[in-house]
PDB file of C-alpha atoms in Angstrom:
ATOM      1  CA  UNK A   1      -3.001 -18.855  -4.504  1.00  0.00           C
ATOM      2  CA  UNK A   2      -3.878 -20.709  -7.637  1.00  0.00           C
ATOM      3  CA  UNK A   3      -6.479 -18.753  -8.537  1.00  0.00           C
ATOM      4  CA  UNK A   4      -4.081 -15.528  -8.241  1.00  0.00           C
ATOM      5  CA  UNK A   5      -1.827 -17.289 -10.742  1.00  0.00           C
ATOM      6  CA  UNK A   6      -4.672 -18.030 -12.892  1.00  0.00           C
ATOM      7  CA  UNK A   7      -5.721 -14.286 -12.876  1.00  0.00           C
ATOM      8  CA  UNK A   8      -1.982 -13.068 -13.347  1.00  0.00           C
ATOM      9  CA  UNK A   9      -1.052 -15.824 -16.892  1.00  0.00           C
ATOM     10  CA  UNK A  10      -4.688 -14.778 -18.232  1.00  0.00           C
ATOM     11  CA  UNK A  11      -3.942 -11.209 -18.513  1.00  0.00           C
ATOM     12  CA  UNK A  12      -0.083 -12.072 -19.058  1.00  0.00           C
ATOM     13  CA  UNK A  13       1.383  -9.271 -16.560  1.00  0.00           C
ATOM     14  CA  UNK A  14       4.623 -10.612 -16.407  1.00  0.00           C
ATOM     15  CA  UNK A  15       4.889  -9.713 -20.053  1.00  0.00           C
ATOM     16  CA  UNK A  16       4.496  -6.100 -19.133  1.00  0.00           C
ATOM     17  CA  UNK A  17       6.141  -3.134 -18.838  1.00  0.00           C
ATOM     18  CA  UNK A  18       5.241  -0.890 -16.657  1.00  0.00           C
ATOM     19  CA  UNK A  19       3.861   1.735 -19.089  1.00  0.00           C
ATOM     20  CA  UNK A  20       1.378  -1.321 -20.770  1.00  0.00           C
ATOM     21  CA  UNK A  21       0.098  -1.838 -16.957  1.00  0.00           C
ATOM     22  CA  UNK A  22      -0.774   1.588 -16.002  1.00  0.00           C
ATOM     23  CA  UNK A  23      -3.350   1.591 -19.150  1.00  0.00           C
ATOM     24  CA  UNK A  24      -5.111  -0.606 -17.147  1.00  0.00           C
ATOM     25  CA  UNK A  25      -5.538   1.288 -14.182  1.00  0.00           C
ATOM     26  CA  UNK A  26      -9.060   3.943 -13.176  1.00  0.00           C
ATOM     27  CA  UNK A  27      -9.919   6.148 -10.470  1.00  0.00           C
ATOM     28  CA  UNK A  28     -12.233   3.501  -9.311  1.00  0.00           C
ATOM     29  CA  UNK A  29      -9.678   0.895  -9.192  1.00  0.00           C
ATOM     30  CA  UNK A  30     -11.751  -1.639 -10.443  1.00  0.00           C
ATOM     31  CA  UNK A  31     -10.128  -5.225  -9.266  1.00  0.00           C
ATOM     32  CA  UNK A  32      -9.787  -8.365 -11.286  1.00  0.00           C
ATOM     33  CA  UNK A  33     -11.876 -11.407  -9.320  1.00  0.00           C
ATOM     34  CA  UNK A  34     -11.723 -15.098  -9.675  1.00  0.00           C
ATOM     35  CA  UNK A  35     -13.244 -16.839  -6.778  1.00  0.00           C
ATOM     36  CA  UNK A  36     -12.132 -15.811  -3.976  1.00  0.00           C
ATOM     37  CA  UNK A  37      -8.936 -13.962  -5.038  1.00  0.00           C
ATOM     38  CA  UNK A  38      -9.763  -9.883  -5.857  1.00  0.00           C
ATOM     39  CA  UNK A  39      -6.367  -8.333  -7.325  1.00  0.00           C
ATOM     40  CA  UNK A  40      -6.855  -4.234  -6.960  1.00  0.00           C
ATOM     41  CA  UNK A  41      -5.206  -3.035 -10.476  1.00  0.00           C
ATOM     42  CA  UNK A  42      -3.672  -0.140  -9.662  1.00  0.00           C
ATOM     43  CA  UNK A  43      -1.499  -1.602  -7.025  1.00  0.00           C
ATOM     44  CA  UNK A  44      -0.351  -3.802  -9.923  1.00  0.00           C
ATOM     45  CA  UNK A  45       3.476  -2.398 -10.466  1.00  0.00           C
ATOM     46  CA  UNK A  46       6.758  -3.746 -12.244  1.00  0.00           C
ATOM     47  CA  UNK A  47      10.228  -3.187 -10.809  1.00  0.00           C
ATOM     48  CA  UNK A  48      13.071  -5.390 -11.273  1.00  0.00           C
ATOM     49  CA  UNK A  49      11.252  -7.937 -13.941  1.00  0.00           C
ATOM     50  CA  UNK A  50       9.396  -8.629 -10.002  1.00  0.00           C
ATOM     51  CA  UNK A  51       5.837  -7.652 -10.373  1.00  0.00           C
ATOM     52  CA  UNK A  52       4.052  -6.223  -7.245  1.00  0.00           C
ATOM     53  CA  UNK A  53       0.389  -6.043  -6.430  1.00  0.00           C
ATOM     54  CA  UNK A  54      -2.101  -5.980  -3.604  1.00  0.00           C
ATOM     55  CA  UNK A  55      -4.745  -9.281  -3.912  1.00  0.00           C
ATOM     56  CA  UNK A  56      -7.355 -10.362  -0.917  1.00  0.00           C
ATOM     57  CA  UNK A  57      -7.642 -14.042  -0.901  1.00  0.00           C
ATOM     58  CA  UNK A  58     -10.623 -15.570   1.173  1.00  0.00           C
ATOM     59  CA  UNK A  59     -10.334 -12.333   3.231  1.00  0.00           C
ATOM     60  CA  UNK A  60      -7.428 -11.259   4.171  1.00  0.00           C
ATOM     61  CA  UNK A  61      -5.521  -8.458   2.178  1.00  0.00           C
ATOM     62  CA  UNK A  62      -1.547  -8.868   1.451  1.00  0.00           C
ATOM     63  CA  UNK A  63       0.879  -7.503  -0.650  1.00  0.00           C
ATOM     64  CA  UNK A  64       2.506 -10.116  -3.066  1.00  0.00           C
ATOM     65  CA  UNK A  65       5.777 -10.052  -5.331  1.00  0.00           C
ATOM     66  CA  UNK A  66       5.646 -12.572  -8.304  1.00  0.00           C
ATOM     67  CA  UNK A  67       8.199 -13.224 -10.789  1.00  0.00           C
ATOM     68  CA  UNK A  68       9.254 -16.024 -13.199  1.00  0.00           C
ATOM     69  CA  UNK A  69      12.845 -15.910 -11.285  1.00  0.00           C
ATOM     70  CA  UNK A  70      13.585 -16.863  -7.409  1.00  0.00           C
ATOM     71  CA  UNK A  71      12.901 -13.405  -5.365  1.00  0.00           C
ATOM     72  CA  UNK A  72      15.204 -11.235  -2.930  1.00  0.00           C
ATOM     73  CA  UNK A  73      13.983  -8.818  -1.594  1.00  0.00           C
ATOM     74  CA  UNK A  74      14.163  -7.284   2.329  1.00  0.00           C
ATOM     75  CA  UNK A  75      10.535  -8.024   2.490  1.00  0.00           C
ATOM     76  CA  UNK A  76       9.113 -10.183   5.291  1.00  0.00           C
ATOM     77  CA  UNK A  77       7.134 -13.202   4.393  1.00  0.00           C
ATOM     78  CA  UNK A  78       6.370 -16.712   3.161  1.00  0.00           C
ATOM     79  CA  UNK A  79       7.723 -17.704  -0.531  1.00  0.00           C
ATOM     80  CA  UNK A  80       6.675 -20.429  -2.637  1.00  0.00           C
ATOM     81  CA  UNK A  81       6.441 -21.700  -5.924  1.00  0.00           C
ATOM     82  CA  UNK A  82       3.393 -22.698  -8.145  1.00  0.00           C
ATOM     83  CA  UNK A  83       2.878 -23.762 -11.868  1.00  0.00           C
ATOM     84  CA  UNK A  84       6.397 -22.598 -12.287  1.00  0.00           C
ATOM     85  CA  UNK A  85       5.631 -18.692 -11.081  1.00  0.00           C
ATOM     86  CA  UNK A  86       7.533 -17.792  -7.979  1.00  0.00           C
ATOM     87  CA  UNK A  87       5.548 -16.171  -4.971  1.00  0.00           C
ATOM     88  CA  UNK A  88       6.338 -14.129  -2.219  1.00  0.00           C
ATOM     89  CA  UNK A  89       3.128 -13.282   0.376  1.00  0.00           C
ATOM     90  CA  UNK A  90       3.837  -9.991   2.207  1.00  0.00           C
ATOM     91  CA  UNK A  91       1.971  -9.056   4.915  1.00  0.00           C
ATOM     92  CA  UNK A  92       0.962  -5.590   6.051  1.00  0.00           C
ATOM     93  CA  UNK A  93       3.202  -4.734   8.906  1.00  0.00           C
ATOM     94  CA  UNK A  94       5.532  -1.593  10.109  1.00  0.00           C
ATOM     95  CA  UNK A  95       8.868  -3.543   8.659  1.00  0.00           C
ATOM     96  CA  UNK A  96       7.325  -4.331   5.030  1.00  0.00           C
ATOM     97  CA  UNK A  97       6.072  -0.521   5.018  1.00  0.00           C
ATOM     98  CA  UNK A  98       9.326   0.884   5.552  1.00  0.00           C
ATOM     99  CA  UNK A  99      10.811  -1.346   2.570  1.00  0.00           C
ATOM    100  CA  UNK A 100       7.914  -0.590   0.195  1.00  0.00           C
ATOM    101  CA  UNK A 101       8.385   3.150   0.906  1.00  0.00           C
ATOM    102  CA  UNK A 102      12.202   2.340  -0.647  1.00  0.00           C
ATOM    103  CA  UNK A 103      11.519   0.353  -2.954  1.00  0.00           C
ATOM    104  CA  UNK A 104       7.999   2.901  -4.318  1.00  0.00           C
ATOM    105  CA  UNK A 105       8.743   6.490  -2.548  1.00  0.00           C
ATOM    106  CA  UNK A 106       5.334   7.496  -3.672  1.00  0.00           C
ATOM    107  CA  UNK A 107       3.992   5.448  -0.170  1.00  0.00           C
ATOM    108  CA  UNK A 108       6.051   7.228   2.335  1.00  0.00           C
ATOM    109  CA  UNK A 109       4.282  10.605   3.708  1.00  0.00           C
ATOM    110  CA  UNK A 110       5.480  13.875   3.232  1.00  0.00           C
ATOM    111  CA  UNK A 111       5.038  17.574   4.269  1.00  0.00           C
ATOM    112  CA  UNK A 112       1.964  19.344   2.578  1.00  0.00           C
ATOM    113  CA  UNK A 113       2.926  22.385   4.349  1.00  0.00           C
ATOM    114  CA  UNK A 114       2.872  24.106   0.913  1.00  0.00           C
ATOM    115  CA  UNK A 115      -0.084  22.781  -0.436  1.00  0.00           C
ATOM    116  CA  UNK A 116      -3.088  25.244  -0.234  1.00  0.00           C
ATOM    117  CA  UNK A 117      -5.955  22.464  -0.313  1.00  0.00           C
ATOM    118  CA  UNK A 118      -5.341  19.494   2.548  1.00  0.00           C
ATOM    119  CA  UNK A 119      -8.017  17.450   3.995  1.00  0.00           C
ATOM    120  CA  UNK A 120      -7.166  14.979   7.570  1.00  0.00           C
ATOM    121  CA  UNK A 121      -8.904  11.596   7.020  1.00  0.00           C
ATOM    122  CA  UNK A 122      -8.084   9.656  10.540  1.00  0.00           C
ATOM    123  CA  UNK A 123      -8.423   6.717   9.404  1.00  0.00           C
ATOM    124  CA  UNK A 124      -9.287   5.345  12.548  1.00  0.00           C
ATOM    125  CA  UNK A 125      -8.917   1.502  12.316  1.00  0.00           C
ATOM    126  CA  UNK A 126      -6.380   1.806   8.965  1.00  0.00           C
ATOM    127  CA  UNK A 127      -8.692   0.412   6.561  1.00  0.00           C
ATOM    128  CA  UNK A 128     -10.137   3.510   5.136  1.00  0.00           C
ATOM    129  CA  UNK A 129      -7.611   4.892   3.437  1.00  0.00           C
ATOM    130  CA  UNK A 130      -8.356   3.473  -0.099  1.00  0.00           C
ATOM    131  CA  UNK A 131     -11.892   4.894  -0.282  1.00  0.00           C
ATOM    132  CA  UNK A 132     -10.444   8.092   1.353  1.00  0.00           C
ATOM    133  CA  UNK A 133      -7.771   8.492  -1.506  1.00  0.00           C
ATOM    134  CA  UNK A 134     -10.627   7.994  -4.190  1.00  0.00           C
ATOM    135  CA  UNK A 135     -12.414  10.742  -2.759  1.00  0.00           C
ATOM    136  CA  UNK A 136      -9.294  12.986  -2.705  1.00  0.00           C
ATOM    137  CA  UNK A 137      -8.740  12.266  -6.642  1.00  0.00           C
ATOM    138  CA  UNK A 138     -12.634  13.064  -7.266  1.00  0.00           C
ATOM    139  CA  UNK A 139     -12.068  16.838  -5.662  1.00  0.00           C
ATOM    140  CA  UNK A 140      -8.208  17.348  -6.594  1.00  0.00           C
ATOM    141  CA  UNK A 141      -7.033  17.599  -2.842  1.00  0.00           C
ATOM    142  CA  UNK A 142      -4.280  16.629  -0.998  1.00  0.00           C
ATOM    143  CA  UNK A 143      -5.234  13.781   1.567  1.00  0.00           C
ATOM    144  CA  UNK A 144      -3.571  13.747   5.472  1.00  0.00           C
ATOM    145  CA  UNK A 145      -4.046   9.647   5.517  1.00  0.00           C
ATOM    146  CA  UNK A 146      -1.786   8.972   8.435  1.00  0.00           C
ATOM    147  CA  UNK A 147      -3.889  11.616  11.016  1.00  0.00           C
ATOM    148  CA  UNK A 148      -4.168   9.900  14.750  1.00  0.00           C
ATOM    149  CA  UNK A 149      -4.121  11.611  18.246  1.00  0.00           C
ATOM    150  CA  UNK A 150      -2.513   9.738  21.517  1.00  0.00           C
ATOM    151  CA  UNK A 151      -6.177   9.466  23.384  1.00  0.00           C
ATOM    152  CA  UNK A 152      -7.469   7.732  19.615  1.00  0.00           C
ATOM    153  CA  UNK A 153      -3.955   5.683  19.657  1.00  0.00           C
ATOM    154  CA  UNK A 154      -4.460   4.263  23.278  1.00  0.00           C
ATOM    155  CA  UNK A 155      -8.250   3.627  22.495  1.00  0.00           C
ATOM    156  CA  UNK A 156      -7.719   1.461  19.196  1.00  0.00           C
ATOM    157  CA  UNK A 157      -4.461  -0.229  20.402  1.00  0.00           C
ATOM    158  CA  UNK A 158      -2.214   0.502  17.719  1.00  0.00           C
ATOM    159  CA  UNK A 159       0.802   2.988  17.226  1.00  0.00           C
ATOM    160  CA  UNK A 160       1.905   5.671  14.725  1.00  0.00           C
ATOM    161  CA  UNK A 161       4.313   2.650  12.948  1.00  0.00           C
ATOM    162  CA  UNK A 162       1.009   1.301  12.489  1.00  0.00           C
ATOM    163  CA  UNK A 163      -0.814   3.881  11.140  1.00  0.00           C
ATOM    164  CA  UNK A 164       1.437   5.085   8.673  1.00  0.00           C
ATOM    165  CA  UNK A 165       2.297   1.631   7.719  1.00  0.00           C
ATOM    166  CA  UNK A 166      -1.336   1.004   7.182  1.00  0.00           C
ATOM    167  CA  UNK A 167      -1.594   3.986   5.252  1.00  0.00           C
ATOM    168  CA  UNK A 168       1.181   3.280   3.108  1.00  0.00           C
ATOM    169  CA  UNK A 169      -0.255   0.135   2.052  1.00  0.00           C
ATOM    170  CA  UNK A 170      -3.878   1.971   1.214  1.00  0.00           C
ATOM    171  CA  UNK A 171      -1.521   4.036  -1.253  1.00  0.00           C
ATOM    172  CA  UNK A 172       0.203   1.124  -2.509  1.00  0.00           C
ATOM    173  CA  UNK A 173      -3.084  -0.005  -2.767  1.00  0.00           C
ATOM    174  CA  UNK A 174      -4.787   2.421  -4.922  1.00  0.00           C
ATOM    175  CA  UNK A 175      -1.673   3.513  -6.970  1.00  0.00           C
ATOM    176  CA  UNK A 176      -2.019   7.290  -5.476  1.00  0.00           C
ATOM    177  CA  UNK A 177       1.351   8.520  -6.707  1.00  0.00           C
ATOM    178  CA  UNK A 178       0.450  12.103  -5.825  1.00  0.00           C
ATOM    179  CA  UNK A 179       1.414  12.325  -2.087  1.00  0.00           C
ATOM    180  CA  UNK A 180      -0.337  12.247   0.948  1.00  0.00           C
ATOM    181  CA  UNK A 181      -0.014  13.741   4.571  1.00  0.00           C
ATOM    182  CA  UNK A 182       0.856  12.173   7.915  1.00  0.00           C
ATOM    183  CA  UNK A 183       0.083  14.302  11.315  1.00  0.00           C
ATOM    184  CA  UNK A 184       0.143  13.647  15.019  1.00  0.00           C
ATOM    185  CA  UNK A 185      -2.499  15.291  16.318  1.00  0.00           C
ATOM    186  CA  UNK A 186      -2.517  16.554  20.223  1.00  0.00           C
ATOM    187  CA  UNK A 187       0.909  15.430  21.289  1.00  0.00           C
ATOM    188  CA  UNK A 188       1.415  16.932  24.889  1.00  0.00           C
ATOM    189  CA  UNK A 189       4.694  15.409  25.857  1.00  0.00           C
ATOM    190  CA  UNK A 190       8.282  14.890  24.104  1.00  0.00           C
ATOM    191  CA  UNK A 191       8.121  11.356  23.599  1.00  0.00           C
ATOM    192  CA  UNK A 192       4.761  11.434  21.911  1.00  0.00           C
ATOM    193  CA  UNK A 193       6.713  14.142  19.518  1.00  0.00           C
ATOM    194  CA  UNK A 194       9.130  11.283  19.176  1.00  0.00           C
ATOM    195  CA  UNK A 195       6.987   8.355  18.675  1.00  0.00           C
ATOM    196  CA  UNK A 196       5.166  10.500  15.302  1.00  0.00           C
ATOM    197  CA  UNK A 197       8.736  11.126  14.519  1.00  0.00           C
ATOM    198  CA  UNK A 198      10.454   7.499  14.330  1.00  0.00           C
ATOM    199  CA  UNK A 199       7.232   6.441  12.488  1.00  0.00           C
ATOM    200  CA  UNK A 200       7.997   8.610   9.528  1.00  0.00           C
ATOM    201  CA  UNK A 201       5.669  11.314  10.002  1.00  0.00           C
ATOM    202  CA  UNK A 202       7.228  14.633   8.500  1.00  0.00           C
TER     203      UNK A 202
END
């Protein structure tokens, strides 16, 4: 966590707007690294004088809200306090998802019904979905991120909350305010209708 603090005071976020931070950003999404802390830029965002971003530290991948004030928020998750910057570690689950699609609409999926160029990505495992939107950008098409049938579903153990909070996160992620798909593929019975529903998918 220190080094994350470290990385945030040397390029003085919290003394941006919102218009300064989104100079910083690139289709490649080039992250900022000290140690073993990676910060992806474009997920860097500032709402609220709270500043959001996506960081891995020694592995594992979370959404965190930093400000110079104490933080409330709906989000799940441990807070803290360090060198006088308050912390708030978010994991990736189907509960944070639905608040980050609130709090940043740009996350939640939508219907591309209209759009004449779509692509489906199943993202299989839900860790994809960044390199899959960078591809998108590179041709100008409009990504179906949150794609999984019931047989995939049963093999890989997750659920259509999952997958479109996963994929909501991979947006967050890469700053992809454009929109992206969600589709159940293969539903034979109501209540897989109603699962893809109740997870968001349009």
């Amino acid at each position: 966590m220190k080094d994350l603090i470290s990385i945030i005071k040397e390029n003085s976020f919290l003394g941006m707007n919102q218009k300064t931070i989104d100079k910083l950003k690139s289709p490649d999404n080039q992250p900022l690294m000290q140690s073993g802390t990676i910060v992806y830029k474009n997920s860097i965002y500032m709402k609220n004088k709270i500043l959001y971003l996506i960081a891995k530290i020694n592995g594992a991948k979370e959404l965190f809200c930093i400000s110079e004030n104490d933080i409330k928020n709906d989000f799940e998750g441990e807070k803290s306090e360090l060198e006088g910057i308050f912390i708030r570690k978010i994991p990736f689950n189907y509960n944070n998802s639905v608040v980050i699609q609130k709090l940043f609409p740009f996350t939640k999926p939508i219907s591309l019904r209209k759009i004449k160029t779509t692509i489906g990505c199943g993202d299989r495992l839900g860790l994809a979905s960044p390199g899959h939107i960078r591809a998108a950008r590179i041709f100008k098409i409009s990504p179906v991120l949150a794609q999984q049938s019931m047989r995939e579903l049963n093999f890989t153990g997750r659920t259509y909350k999952d997958v479109v909070a996963d994929a909501a996160f991979g947006v967050f992620q890469e700053g992809f305010e454009d929109g992206y798909g969600a589709d159940g593929d293969h539903l034979k019975n109501i209540s897989d209708i109603d699962s893809a529903l109740d997870a968001g998918m349009p």
